[in-house]
Short mmCIF file of C-alpha atoms in Angstrom, two decimals:
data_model
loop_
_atom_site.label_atom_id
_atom_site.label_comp_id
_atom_site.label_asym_id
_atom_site.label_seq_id
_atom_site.Cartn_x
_atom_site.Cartn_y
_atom_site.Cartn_z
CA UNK A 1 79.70 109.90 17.91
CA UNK A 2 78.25 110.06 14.29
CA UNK A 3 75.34 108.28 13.84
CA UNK A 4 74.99 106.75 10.47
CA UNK A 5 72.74 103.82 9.45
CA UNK A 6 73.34 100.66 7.77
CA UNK A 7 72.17 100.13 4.03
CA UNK A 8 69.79 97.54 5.90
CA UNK A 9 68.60 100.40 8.09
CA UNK A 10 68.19 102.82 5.78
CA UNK A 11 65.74 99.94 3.74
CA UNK A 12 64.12 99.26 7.02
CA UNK A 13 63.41 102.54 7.85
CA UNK A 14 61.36 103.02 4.37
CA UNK A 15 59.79 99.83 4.57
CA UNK A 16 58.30 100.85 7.74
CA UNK A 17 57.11 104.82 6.59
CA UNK A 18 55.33 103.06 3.28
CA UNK A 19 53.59 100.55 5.32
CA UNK A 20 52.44 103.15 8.05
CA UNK A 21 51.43 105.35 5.25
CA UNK A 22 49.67 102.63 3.54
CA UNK A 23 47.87 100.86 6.29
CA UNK A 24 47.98 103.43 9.48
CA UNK A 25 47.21 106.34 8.31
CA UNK A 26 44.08 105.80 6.41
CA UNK A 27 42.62 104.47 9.32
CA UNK A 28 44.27 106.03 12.80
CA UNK A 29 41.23 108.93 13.11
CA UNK A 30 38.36 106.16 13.04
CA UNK A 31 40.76 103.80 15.59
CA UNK A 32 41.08 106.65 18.02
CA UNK A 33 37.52 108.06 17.70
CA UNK A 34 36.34 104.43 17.89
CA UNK A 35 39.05 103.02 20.41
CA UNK A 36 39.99 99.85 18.07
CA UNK A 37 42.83 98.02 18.51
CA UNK A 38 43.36 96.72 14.92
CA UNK A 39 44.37 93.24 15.49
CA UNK A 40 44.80 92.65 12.05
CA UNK A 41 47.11 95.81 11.66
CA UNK A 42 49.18 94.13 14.18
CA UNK A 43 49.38 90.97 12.75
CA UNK A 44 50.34 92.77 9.28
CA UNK A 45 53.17 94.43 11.33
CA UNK A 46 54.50 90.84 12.44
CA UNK A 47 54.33 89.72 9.01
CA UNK A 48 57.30 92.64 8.11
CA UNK A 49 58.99 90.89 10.93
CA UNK A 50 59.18 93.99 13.18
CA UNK A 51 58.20 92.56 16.43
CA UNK A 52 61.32 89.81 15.73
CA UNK A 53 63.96 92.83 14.85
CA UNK A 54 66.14 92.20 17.73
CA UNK A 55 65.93 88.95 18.54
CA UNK A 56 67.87 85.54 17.05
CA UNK A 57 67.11 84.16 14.04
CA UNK A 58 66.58 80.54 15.54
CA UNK A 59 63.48 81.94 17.25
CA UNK A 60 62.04 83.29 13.89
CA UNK A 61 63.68 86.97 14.77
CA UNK A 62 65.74 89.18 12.79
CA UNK A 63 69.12 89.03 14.34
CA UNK A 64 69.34 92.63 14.56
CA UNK A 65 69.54 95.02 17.22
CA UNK A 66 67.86 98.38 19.43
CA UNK A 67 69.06 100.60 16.90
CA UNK A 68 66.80 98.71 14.14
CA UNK A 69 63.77 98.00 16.55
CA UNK A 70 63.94 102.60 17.60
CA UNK A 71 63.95 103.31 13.63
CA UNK A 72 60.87 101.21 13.30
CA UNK A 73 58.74 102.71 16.43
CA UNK A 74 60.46 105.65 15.22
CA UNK A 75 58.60 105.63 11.68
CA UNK A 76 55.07 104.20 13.20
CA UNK A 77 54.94 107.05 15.59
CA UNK A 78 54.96 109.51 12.73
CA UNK A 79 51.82 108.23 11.67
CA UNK A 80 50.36 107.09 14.82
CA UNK A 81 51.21 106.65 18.52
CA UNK A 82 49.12 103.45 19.90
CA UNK A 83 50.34 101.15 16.82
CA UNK A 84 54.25 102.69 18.06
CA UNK A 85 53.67 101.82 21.73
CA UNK A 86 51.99 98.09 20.48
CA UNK A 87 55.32 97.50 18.93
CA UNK A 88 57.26 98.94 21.31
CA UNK A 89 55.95 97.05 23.96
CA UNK A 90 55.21 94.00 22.57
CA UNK A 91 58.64 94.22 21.96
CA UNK A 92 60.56 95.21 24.97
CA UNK A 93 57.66 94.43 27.62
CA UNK A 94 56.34 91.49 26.36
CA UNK A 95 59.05 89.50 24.55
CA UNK A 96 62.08 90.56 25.74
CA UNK A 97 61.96 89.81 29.19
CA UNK A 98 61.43 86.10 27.78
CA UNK A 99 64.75 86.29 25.91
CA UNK A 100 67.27 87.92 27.79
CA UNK A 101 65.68 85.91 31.55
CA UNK A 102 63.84 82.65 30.05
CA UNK A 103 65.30 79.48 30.02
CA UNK A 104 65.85 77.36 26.73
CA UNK A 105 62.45 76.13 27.36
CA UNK A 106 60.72 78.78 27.95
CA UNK A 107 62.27 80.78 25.18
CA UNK A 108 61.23 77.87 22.22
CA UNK A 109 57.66 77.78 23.89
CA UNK A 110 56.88 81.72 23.87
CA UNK A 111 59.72 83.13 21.26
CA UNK A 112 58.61 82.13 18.14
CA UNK A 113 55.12 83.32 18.39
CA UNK A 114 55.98 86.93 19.95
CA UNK A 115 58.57 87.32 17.31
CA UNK A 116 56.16 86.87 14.01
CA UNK A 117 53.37 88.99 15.63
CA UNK A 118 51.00 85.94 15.99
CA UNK A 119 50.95 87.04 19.88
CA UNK A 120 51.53 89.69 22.20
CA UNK A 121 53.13 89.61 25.41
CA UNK A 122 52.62 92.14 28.73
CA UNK A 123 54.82 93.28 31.51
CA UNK A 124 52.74 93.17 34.82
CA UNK A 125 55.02 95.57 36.96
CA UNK A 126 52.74 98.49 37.75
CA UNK A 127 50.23 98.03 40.53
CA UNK A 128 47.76 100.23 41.87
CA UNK A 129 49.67 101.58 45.12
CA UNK A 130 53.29 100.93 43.30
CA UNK A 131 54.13 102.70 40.54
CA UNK A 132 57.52 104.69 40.71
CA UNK A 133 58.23 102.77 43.85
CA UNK A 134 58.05 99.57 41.85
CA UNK A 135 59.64 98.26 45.10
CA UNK A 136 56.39 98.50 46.65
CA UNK A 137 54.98 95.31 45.01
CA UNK A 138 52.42 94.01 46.57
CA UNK A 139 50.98 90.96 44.45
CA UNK A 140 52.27 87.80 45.72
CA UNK A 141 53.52 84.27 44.76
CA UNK A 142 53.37 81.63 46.89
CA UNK A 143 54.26 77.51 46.18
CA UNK A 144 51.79 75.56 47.38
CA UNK A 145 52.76 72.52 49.80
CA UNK A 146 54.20 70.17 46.56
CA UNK A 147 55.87 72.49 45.19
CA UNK A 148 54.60 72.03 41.85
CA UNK A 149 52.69 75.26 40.91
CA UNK A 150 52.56 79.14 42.25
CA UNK A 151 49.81 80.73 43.70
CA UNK A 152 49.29 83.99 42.51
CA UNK A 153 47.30 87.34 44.31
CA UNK A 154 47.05 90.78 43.22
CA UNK A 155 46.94 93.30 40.72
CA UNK A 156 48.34 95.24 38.48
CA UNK A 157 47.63 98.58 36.51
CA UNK A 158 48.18 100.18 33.51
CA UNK A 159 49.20 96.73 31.54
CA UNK A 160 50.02 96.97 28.24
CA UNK A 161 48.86 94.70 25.75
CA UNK A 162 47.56 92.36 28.16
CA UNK A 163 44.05 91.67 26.85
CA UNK A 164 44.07 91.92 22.89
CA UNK A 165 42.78 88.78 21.41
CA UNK A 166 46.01 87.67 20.63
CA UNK A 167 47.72 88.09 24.04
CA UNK A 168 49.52 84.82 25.23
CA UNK A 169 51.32 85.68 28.32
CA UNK A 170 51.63 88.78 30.54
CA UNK A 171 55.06 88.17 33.01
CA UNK A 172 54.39 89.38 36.32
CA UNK A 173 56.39 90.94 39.20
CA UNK A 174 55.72 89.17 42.69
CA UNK A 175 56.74 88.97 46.31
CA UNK A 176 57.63 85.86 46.73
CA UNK A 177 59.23 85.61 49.95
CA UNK A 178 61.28 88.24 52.77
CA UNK A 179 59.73 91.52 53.66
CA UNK A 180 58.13 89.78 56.72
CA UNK A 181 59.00 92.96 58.64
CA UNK A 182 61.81 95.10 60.72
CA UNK A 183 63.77 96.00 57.57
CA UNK A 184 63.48 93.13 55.36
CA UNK A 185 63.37 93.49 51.94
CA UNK A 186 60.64 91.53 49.70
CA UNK A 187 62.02 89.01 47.50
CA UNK A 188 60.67 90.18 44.27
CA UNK A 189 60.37 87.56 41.47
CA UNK A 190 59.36 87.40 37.97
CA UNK A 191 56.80 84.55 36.70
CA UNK A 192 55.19 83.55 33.35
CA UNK A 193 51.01 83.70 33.46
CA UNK A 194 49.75 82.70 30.11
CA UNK A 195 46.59 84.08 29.27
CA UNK A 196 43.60 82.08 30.16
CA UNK A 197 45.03 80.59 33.27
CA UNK A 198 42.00 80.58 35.52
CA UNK A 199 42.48 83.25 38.49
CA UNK A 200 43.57 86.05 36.01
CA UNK A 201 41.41 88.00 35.04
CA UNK A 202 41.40 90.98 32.75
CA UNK A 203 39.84 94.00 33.56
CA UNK A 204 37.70 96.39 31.69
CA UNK A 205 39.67 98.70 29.26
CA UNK A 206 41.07 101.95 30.92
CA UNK A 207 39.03 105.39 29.38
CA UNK A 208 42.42 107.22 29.00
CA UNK A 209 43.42 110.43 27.45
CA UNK A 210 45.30 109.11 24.45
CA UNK A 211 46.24 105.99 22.78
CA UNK A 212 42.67 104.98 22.11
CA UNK A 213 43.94 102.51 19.84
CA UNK A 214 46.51 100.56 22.28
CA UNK A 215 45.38 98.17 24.64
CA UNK A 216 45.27 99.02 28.28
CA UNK A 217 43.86 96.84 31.20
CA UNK A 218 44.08 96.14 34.59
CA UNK A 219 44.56 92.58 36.21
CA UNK A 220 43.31 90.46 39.05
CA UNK A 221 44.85 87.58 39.90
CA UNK A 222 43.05 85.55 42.95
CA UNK A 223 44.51 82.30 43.93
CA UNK A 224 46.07 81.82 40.08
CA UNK A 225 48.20 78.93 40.11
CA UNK A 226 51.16 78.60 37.35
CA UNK A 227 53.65 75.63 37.26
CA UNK A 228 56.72 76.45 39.72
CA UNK A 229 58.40 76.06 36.17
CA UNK A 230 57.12 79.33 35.28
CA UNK A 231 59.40 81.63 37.33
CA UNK A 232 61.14 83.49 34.63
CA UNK A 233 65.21 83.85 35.52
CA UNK A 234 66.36 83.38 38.93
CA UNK A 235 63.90 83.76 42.32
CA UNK A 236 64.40 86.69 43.77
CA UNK A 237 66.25 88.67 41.25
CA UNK A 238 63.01 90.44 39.31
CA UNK A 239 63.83 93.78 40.78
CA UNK A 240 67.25 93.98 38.89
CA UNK A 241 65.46 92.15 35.61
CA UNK A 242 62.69 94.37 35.58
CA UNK A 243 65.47 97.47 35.49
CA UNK A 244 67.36 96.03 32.94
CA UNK A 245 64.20 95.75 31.19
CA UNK A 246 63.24 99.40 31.64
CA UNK A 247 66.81 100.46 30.31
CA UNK A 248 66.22 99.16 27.40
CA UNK A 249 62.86 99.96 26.82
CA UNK A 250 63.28 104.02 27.93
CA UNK A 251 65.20 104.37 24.48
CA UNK A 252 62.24 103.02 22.66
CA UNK A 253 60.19 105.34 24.55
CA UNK A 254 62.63 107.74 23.12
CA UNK A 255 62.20 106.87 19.49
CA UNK A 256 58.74 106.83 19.35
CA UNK A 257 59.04 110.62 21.04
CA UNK A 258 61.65 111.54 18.06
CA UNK A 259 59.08 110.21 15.80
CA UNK A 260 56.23 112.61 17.02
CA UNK A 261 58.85 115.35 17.31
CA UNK A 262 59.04 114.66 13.39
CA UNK A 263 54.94 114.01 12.63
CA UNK A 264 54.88 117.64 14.47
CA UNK A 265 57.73 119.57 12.59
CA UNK A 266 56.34 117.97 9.36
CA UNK A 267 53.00 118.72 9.29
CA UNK A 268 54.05 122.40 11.07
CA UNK A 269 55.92 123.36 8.13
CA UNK A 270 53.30 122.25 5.78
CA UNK A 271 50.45 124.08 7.23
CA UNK A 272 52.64 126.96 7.43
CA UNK A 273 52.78 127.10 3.54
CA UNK A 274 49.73 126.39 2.61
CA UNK A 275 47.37 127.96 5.12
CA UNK A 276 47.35 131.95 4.04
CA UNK A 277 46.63 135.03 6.54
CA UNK A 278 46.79 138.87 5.91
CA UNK A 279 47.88 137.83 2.28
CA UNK A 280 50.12 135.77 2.71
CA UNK A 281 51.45 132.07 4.02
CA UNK A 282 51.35 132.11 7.83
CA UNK A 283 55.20 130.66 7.59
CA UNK A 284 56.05 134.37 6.80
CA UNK A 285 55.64 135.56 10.04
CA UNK A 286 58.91 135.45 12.04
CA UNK A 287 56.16 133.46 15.12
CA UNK A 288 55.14 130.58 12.93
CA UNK A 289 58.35 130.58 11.34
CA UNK A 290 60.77 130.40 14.58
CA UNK A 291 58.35 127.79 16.02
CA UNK A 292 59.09 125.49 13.32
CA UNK A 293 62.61 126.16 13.51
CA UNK A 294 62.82 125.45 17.25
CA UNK A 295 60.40 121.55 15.97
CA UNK A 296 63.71 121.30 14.24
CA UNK A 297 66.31 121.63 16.56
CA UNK A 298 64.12 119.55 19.33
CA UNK A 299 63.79 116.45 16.27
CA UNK A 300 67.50 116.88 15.50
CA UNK A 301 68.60 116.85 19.38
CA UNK A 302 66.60 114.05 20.18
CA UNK A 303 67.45 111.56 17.69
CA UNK A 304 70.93 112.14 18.63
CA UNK A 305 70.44 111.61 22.41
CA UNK A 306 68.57 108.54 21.30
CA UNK A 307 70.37 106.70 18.86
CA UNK A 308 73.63 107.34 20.97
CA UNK A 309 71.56 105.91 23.45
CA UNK A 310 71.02 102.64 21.58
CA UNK A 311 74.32 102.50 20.03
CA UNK A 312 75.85 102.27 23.58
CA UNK A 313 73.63 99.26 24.35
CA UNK A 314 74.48 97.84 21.05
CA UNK A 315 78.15 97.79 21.21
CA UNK A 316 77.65 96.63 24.84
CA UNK A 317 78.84 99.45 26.75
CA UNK A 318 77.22 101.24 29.66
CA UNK A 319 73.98 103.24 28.99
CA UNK A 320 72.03 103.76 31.81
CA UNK A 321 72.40 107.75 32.39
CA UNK A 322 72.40 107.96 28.60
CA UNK A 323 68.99 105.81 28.40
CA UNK A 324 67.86 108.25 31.22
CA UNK A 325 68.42 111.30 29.29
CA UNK A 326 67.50 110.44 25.85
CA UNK A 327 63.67 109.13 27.60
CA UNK A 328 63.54 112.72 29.76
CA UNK A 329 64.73 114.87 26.94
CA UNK A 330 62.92 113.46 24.05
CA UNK A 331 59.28 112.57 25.99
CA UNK A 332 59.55 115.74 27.41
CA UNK A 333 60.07 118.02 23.66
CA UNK A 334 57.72 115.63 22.40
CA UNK A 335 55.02 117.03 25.04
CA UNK A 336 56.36 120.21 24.13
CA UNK A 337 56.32 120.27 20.24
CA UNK A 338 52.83 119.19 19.75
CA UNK A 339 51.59 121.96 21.86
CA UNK A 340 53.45 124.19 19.91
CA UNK A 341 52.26 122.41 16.84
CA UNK A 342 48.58 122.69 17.73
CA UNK A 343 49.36 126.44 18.08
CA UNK A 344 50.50 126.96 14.39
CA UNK A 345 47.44 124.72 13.19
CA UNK A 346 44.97 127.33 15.10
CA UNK A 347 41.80 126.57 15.90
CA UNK A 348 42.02 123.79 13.21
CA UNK A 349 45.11 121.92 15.41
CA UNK A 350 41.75 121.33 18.35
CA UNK A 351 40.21 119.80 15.80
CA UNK A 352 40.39 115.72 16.25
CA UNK A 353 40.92 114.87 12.71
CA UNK A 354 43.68 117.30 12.28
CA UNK A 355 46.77 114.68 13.04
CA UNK A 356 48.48 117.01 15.41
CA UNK A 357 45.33 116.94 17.95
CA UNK A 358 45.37 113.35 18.11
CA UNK A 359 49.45 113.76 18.67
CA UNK A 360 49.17 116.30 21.50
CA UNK A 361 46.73 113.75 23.45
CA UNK A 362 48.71 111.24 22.90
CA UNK A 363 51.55 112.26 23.93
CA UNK A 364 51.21 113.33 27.11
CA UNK A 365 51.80 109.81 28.58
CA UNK A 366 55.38 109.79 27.36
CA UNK A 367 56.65 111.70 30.02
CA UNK A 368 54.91 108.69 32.38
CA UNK A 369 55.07 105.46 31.01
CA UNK A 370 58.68 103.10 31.45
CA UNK A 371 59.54 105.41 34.08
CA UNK A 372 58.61 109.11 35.08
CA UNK A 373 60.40 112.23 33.93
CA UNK A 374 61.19 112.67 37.59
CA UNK A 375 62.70 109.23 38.01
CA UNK A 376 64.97 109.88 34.96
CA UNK A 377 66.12 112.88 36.56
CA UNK A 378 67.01 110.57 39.38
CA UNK A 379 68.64 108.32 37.90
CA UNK A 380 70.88 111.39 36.23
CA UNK A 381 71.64 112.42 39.65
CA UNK A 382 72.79 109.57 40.86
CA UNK A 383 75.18 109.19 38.20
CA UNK A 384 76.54 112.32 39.30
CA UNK A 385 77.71 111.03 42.29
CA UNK A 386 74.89 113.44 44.43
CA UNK A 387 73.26 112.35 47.61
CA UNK A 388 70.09 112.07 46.28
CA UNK A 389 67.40 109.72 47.96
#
């Protein structure tokens, strides 16, 4: 296919770069040295109506689609990662499952707030002895005797905007029936916890590598009771929601990868001119030279795989091997170019204010997050018809 963007698009996409400019990249160094999440950044960033791009208008979205939302991570992970992944997430973890799953209800109570940025929603999937094998849920959901309300236990890891001062909801994965033993298979369901709800508790931030400036918890949950009208889509059926979900969001994963791909080419080929060895621009030499010639091809290849990606799910056609190699190609050069990036910066690129240090921490979490590099393989194998377990 050809890829070419809409006028709107093409406005979109420099609407975002002048606001990251503007308002991200000032300030990104201090975020990550101090690990702030900048609340009012975010809020800015709802105000442009990015975290409504996909949804419909009647919920105070902007009727677009993926292709829109992977330009705009695509442009804020230029400038910085954590601000991409707060969209991105807030986005596809946090609202979406509410749209495509929710009821009528459910969708006027939560929508309208996710979509202008005045909240932020997680995506409670993750625990900490089920990661890959998301199938090994262990939190649980019980109704008590009336009927009226679920009683929550567990935890979860690695949560995504699930504790920022705007959070209103994170929506959970829980057994909530079957897997009683012999080969029974847990009933795995998906329920709404706003924030607050006493029993949930949010646990001290994570110290992680990278993405200082997004907000990462994990969460308790001990004897938290929701209304029964809480369960988000049908009982039993938040196994296949929560893959639909991950479809979805593994080409978002994807843009924000093409978008440090870019930060790492662009600031490559700038150092190369302007920083001088031996008598001459560093670029000159065939090393620095090829290296940012090989940034190209991995920004140019990406994209590609990625907005083909998005323009399957778009036009409502199957994507699922597509969305599987656009995450494990893309994450995967993105780990890749800002190593090699770092290496044309020298000993300035371990610096942490140089832009490409911050990148090459950062980005190492891409090749993990919304599914593994290893699970994307499987998933590519198993379209191939192999009999891979």
């Amino acid at each position: 296919m050809h890829v070419e963007f809409t006028d709107e698009q093409r406005a979109l996409r420099k609407l975002v770069r002048d606001f990251a400019e503007a308002e991200i990249a000032p300030h990104a160094e201090a975020w990550d040295a101090s690990h702030t999440f900048p609340v009012e950044v975010v809020r800015q960033m709802g105000e442009l109506g990015l975290f409504g791009i996909p949804f419909p208008e009647e919920y105070g979205g902007g009727g677009a689609d993926l292709t829109t939302l992977c330009i705009a991570i695509e442009e804020l992970a230029r400038v910085d990662q954590s601000l991409a992944v707060t969209l991105e997430a807030g986005v596809g973890l946090g609202a979406n499952p509410i749209f495509r799953f929710g009821n009528e209800e459910q969708r006027q109570q939560w929508l309208p707030d996710l979509c202008a940025g005045r909240a932020l929603g997680g995506f409670g999937l993750t625990e900490p002895e089920a990661g890959s094998d998301a199938g090994g849920t262990r939190t649980t959901a019980v109704l008590d005797e009336a009927g009226a309300e679920w009683i929550v236990n567990g935890a979860k890891a690695f949560i995504t905007n699930s504790g920022t001062d705007i959070t209103s909801l994170v929506t959970i994965t829980a057994r909530t029936g079957g897997g009683s033993g012999g080969n029974v298979a847990p009933e795995i369901s998906c329920i709404i916890v706003p924030a607050g709800t006493p029993g949930f508790t949010v646990d001290p931030p994570y110290r992680k590598m990278g993405w200082h400036a997004s907000d990462t918890h994990g969460l308790t949950f001990s004897d938290c009771r929701v209304p029964a009208a809480n369960l988000l889509g049908e009982r039993g059926r938040g196994f296949a929601q929560f893959l639909q979900i991950l479809d979805e969001g593994r080409i978002a994963i994807a843009a924000l990868a093409v978008g440090v791909i870019r930060c790492c080419l662009e600031q490559s080929v700038g150092y190369a001119n302007e920083r001088h060895a031996f008598g001459r621009p560093i670029g000159a030499n065939q090393a620095v030279a090829f290296a940012c010639s090989d940034l190209a091809v991995m920004a140019e290849t990406a994209s590609l795989l990625v907005y083909q990606a998005a323009w399957l799910r778009d036009s409502g056609k199957p994507y699922k091997r597509e969305a599987a190699i656009a995450k494990l190609y893309a994450t995967e050069s993105a780990v890749t170019a800002t190593r090699m990036a770092t290496q044309v910066f020298g000993g300035y690129g371990f610096m942490d204010e140089t832009p490409v240090a911050r990148q090459y921490r950062d980005a190492k979490i891409l090749e993990i997050g919304e599914g593994t590099s290893e699970i994307q393989r499987l998933v590519i194998a198993r379209d191939l018809g192999l009999p891979i377990s």
